[in-house]
C-alpha cells in the first residue's frame, strides 16, 4: 500500500479537488498528506485520507489559536510517520466559509430546511441545490439526522424519537459527523443545540469544549475553577500534556463572554422591570394629585 498518491483519489468523494491540491503543494513537498476530519474525539480524530480512514493523534503547535482546533469538516495535513507511530495531524490549512459563532439566536430555530424529511417530499430539489458542504443545524429533535439520511439514501445517521411529554429531542446525535453525499458534496450532521446565540451558549460551550467538560467531571469539587484547587482533573491533564493550556484559556474566554452576555441580559430585564415600576409610580402620583385637586375644589 502506498501513501504517496499524487492526487487524493479516495478523497474526491469527500470534496478534494484540484484547487485544494494546489493549495496543499507546500504540505505535499514537506511529506504531508491531505485528510478530511470526519469526527473529533479527545486528543485524536477520525480522518479520511487518500487511502482510507485513519485515526490520527493531534500534534498541532501549542501556539495555534484554540479556535483552530480541528473540527469535523476541516481539511488537515497529516504526517503518517512510521509504524508503530500513530499518524499525526500536524497542520490545518486555511478554512473557507466558516461560521465561527452565530448570534442569530432568535432566528436559529427551524433553520433546518426540512421539506418533509421523513416523506422525501422536495428532497430532489434540495439535493440538487447542495454543492460543497452542507451542515445540518437546529435544535434537538428538529429532524436533522432524519433529513441527513434522506439525502444520503441510507440509514447511516442515528435518529431518535422525540420525548412524548413535550416533543423535544433527546440529543441523539452526540458529535459532529461528516459523510459524503452520493451526488457529490459532503454532509455534516451536528448535535442539536438549544440555541446558537451567545445567550444560550452554555450548551454550545459544553459541546465545543466537551473534552474539558468531561475532564471537569473528575475534579474533586463540583464547582472547581480549574485554577489551583486540590484534586483538579483539568490541571492534572495540563500537567500530563493531555490538555493544552491554550485550550483551557479559550474555554475560559468563551465562558467569561457567556457569563457577561447572561448578566447583561439579566440587567436588561431588571431595567425593564424598573421602568415599569417608574411608570406605575408616576401614574399613582398623578392619581393622587388629581384627587388632591378634586378635594381642593
Ligand atoms: N413526521 C415527521 N417526523 C420526522 C421528520 N423529521 C424527523 N422526524 C422524526 O423526529 C424525530 C427526531 O429526528 P432526528 O432526525 O433524530 O432529530 P435530530 O434533529 O437529528 O435530533 P438530535 O440528534 O437530538 O439533535 C425522529 O423520531 C424522526 O423520525 C419529518 O419530516 N416528519
Ligand atoms: Mg441527530
PDB file of N, CA and C in Angstrom, residues 138-185:
ATOM      1  N   UNK A 138     -29.684  22.969  14.089  1.00  0.00           N
ATOM      2  CA  UNK A 138     -31.019  23.171  14.634  1.00  0.00           C
ATOM      3  C   UNK A 138     -31.176  22.464  15.955  1.00  0.00           C
ATOM      4  N   UNK A 139     -32.284  22.762  16.657  1.00  0.00           N
ATOM      5  CA  UNK A 139     -32.478  22.151  17.962  1.00  0.00           C
ATOM      6  C   UNK A 139     -32.634  20.638  17.885  1.00  0.00           C
ATOM      7  N   UNK A 140     -32.376  19.987  19.007  1.00  0.00           N
ATOM      8  CA  UNK A 140     -32.528  18.541  19.070  1.00  0.00           C
ATOM      9  C   UNK A 140     -33.970  18.163  18.747  1.00  0.00           C
ATOM     10  N   UNK A 141     -34.119  17.157  17.935  1.00  0.00           N
ATOM     11  CA  UNK A 141     -35.446  16.692  17.578  1.00  0.00           C
ATOM     12  C   UNK A 141     -36.024  17.381  16.350  1.00  0.00           C
ATOM     13  N   UNK A 142     -35.249  18.336  15.784  1.00  0.00           N
ATOM     14  CA  UNK A 142     -35.743  19.059  14.607  1.00  0.00           C
ATOM     15  C   UNK A 142     -35.827  18.140  13.397  1.00  0.00           C
ATOM     16  N   UNK A 143     -35.069  17.055  13.428  1.00  0.00           N
ATOM     17  CA  UNK A 143     -35.082  16.114  12.307  1.00  0.00           C
ATOM     18  C   UNK A 143     -33.846  16.237  11.429  1.00  0.00           C
ATOM     19  N   UNK A 144     -32.751  16.754  11.982  1.00  0.00           N
ATOM     20  CA  UNK A 144     -31.522  16.931  11.200  1.00  0.00           C
ATOM     21  C   UNK A 144     -31.001  15.601  10.659  1.00  0.00           C
ATOM     22  N   UNK A 145     -30.877  14.617  11.564  1.00  0.00           N
ATOM     23  CA  UNK A 145     -30.317  13.330  11.136  1.00  0.00           C
ATOM     24  C   UNK A 145     -31.258  12.612  10.175  1.00  0.00           C
ATOM     25  N   UNK A 146     -32.562  12.765  10.411  1.00  0.00           N
ATOM     26  CA  UNK A 146     -33.554  12.147   9.515  1.00  0.00           C
ATOM     27  C   UNK A 146     -33.407  12.726   8.112  1.00  0.00           C
ATOM     28  N   UNK A 147     -33.273  14.057   8.052  1.00  0.00           N
ATOM     29  CA  UNK A 147     -33.084  14.720   6.762  1.00  0.00           C
ATOM     30  C   UNK A 147     -31.766  14.271   6.135  1.00  0.00           C
ATOM     31  N   UNK A 148     -30.740  14.141   6.978  1.00  0.00           N
ATOM     32  CA  UNK A 148     -29.434  13.678   6.507  1.00  0.00           C
ATOM     33  C   UNK A 148     -29.543  12.308   5.858  1.00  0.00           C
ATOM     34  N   UNK A 149     -30.244  11.392   6.535  1.00  0.00           N
ATOM     35  CA  UNK A 149     -30.412  10.036   5.994  1.00  0.00           C
ATOM     36  C   UNK A 149     -31.158  10.052   4.667  1.00  0.00           C
ATOM     37  N   UNK A 150     -32.159  10.918   4.579  1.00  0.00           N
ATOM     38  CA  UNK A 150     -32.923  11.008   3.337  1.00  0.00           C
ATOM     39  C   UNK A 150     -32.018  11.482   2.203  1.00  0.00           C
ATOM     40  N   UNK A 151     -31.169  12.472   2.511  1.00  0.00           N
ATOM     41  CA  UNK A 151     -30.246  12.980   1.493  1.00  0.00           C
ATOM     42  C   UNK A 151     -29.204  11.927   1.121  1.00  0.00           C
ATOM     43  N   UNK A 152     -28.813  11.121   2.103  1.00  0.00           N
ATOM     44  CA  UNK A 152     -27.800  10.090   1.869  1.00  0.00           C
ATOM     45  C   UNK A 152     -28.388   8.874   1.154  1.00  0.00           C
ATOM     46  N   UNK A 153     -29.680   8.673   1.372  1.00  0.00           N
ATOM     47  CA  UNK A 153     -30.318   7.491   0.810  1.00  0.00           C
ATOM     48  C   UNK A 153     -29.986   6.237   1.609  1.00  0.00           C
ATOM     49  N   UNK A 154     -29.468   6.429   2.807  1.00  0.00           N
ATOM     50  CA  UNK A 154     -29.140   5.300   3.691  1.00  0.00           C
ATOM     51  C   UNK A 154     -29.560   5.658   5.116  1.00  0.00           C
ATOM     52  N   UNK A 155     -29.429   4.693   6.023  1.00  0.00           N
ATOM     53  CA  UNK A 155     -29.746   4.967   7.427  1.00  0.00           C
ATOM     54  C   UNK A 155     -28.455   5.106   8.227  1.00  0.00           C
ATOM     55  N   UNK A 156     -27.483   5.808   7.668  1.00  0.00           N
ATOM     56  CA  UNK A 156     -26.176   5.957   8.307  1.00  0.00           C
ATOM     57  C   UNK A 156     -26.248   6.682   9.642  1.00  0.00           C
ATOM     58  N   UNK A 157     -27.063   7.728   9.691  1.00  0.00           N
ATOM     59  CA  UNK A 157     -27.106   8.565  10.894  1.00  0.00           C
ATOM     60  C   UNK A 157     -28.165   8.068  11.866  1.00  0.00           C
ATOM     61  N   UNK A 158     -27.784   8.068  13.139  1.00  0.00           N
ATOM     62  CA  UNK A 158     -28.715   7.594  14.162  1.00  0.00           C
ATOM     63  C   UNK A 158     -29.783   8.658  14.425  1.00  0.00           C
ATOM     64  N   UNK A 159     -31.014   8.215  14.493  1.00  0.00           N
ATOM     65  CA  UNK A 159     -32.106   9.150  14.788  1.00  0.00           C
ATOM     66  C   UNK A 159     -32.846   8.647  16.023  1.00  0.00           C
ATOM     67  N   UNK A 160     -33.579   9.526  16.660  1.00  0.00           N
ATOM     68  CA  UNK A 160     -34.290   9.101  17.869  1.00  0.00           C
ATOM     69  C   UNK A 160     -35.608   9.830  18.009  1.00  0.00           C
ATOM     70  N   UNK A 161     -36.579   9.123  18.557  1.00  0.00           N
ATOM     71  CA  UNK A 161     -37.911   9.715  18.727  1.00  0.00           C
ATOM     72  C   UNK A 161     -37.851  10.856  19.738  1.00  0.00           C
ATOM     73  N   UNK A 162     -38.686  11.858  19.535  1.00  0.00           N
ATOM     74  CA  UNK A 162     -38.742  12.979  20.472  1.00  0.00           C
ATOM     75  C   UNK A 162     -39.465  12.549  21.750  1.00  0.00           C
ATOM     76  N   UNK A 163     -39.306  13.328  22.833  1.00  0.00           N
ATOM     77  CA  UNK A 163     -39.948  12.978  24.099  1.00  0.00           C
ATOM     78  C   UNK A 163     -41.447  13.164  23.975  1.00  0.00           C
ATOM     79  N   UNK A 164     -42.180  12.190  24.523  1.00  0.00           N
ATOM     80  CA  UNK A 164     -43.634  12.205  24.364  1.00  0.00           C
ATOM     81  C   UNK A 164     -44.268  13.412  25.066  1.00  0.00           C
ATOM     82  N   UNK A 165     -43.742  13.764  26.266  1.00  0.00           N
ATOM     83  CA  UNK A 165     -44.415  14.810  27.045  1.00  0.00           C
ATOM     84  C   UNK A 165     -44.321  16.215  26.463  1.00  0.00           C
ATOM     85  N   UNK A 166     -43.164  16.565  25.850  1.00  0.00           N
ATOM     86  CA  UNK A 166     -43.044  17.944  25.353  1.00  0.00           C
ATOM     87  C   UNK A 166     -42.549  18.042  23.911  1.00  0.00           C
ATOM     88  N   UNK A 167     -42.379  16.905  23.275  1.00  0.00           N
ATOM     89  CA  UNK A 167     -41.998  16.926  21.868  1.00  0.00           C
ATOM     90  C   UNK A 167     -40.559  17.370  21.609  1.00  0.00           C
ATOM     91  N   UNK A 168     -39.755  17.491  22.692  1.00  0.00           N
ATOM     92  CA  UNK A 168     -38.364  17.920  22.495  1.00  0.00           C
ATOM     93  C   UNK A 168     -37.483  16.721  22.170  1.00  0.00           C
ATOM     94  N   UNK A 169     -36.366  17.003  21.516  1.00  0.00           N
ATOM     95  CA  UNK A 169     -35.456  15.929  21.134  1.00  0.00           C
ATOM     96  C   UNK A 169     -34.687  15.380  22.320  1.00  0.00           C
ATOM     97  N   UNK A 170     -34.029  14.247  22.098  1.00  0.00           N
ATOM     98  CA  UNK A 170     -33.287  13.588  23.186  1.00  0.00           C
ATOM     99  C   UNK A 170     -31.784  13.667  22.999  1.00  0.00           C
ATOM    100  N   UNK A 171     -31.323  14.583  22.168  1.00  0.00           N
ATOM    101  CA  UNK A 171     -29.887  14.716  21.890  1.00  0.00           C
ATOM    102  C   UNK A 171     -29.298  13.379  21.436  1.00  0.00           C
ATOM    103  N   UNK A 172     -29.900  12.839  20.397  1.00  0.00           N
ATOM    104  CA  UNK A 172     -29.485  11.551  19.849  1.00  0.00           C
ATOM    105  C   UNK A 172     -28.086  11.649  19.234  1.00  0.00           C
ATOM    106  N   UNK A 173     -27.859  12.684  18.428  1.00  0.00           N
ATOM    107  CA  UNK A 173     -26.551  12.865  17.817  1.00  0.00           C
ATOM    108  C   UNK A 173     -25.651  13.532  18.843  1.00  0.00           C
ATOM    109  N   UNK A 174     -24.535  12.888  19.165  1.00  0.00           N
ATOM    110  CA  UNK A 174     -23.696  13.445  20.226  1.00  0.00           C
ATOM    111  C   UNK A 174     -22.404  14.083  19.712  1.00  0.00           C
ATOM    112  N   UNK A 175     -22.035  13.811  18.467  1.00  0.00           N
ATOM    113  CA  UNK A 175     -20.878  14.530  17.942  1.00  0.00           C
ATOM    114  C   UNK A 175     -21.041  14.759  16.446  1.00  0.00           C
ATOM    115  N   UNK A 176     -20.322  15.758  15.978  1.00  0.00           N
ATOM    116  CA  UNK A 176     -20.408  16.087  14.556  1.00  0.00           C
ATOM    117  C   UNK A 176     -19.839  14.956  13.717  1.00  0.00           C
ATOM    118  N   UNK A 177     -20.496  14.685  12.621  1.00  0.00           N
ATOM    119  CA  UNK A 177     -20.063  13.592  11.767  1.00  0.00           C
ATOM    120  C   UNK A 177     -20.145  14.044  10.312  1.00  0.00           C
ATOM    121  N   UNK A 178     -19.083  13.781   9.566  1.00  0.00           N
ATOM    122  CA  UNK A 178     -19.070  14.164   8.155  1.00  0.00           C
ATOM    123  C   UNK A 178     -19.213  12.918   7.289  1.00  0.00           C
ATOM    124  N   UNK A 179     -20.129  12.973   6.334  1.00  0.00           N
ATOM    125  CA  UNK A 179     -20.306  11.840   5.412  1.00  0.00           C
ATOM    126  C   UNK A 179     -20.459  12.375   3.992  1.00  0.00           C
ATOM    127  N   UNK A 180     -19.882  11.659   3.004  1.00  0.00           N
ATOM    128  CA  UNK A 180     -20.027  12.138   1.629  1.00  0.00           C
ATOM    129  C   UNK A 180     -21.438  11.874   1.107  1.00  0.00           C
ATOM    130  N   UNK A 181     -21.924  12.796   0.290  1.00  0.00           N
ATOM    131  CA  UNK A 181     -23.255  12.632  -0.304  1.00  0.00           C
ATOM    132  C   UNK A 181     -23.141  11.896  -1.635  1.00  0.00           C
ATOM    133  N   UNK A 182     -24.125  11.080  -1.973  1.00  0.00           N
ATOM    134  CA  UNK A 182     -23.997  10.283  -3.204  1.00  0.00           C
ATOM    135  C   UNK A 182     -23.861  11.147  -4.458  1.00  0.00           C
ATOM    136  N   UNK A 183     -24.481  12.306  -4.478  1.00  0.00           N
ATOM    137  CA  UNK A 183     -24.419  13.135  -5.682  1.00  0.00           C
ATOM    138  C   UNK A 183     -23.293  14.165  -5.640  1.00  0.00           C
ATOM    139  N   UNK A 184     -22.301  13.968  -4.786  1.00  0.00           N
ATOM    140  CA  UNK A 184     -21.222  14.952  -4.627  1.00  0.00           C
ATOM    141  C   UNK A 184     -21.501  15.843  -3.439  1.00  0.00           C
ATOM    142  N   UNK A 185     -20.457  16.432  -2.918  1.00  0.00           N
ATOM    143  CA  UNK A 185     -20.595  17.260  -1.722  1.00  0.00           C
ATOM    144  C   UNK A 185     -20.580  16.397  -0.475  1.00  0.00           C
TER     145      UNK A 185
END
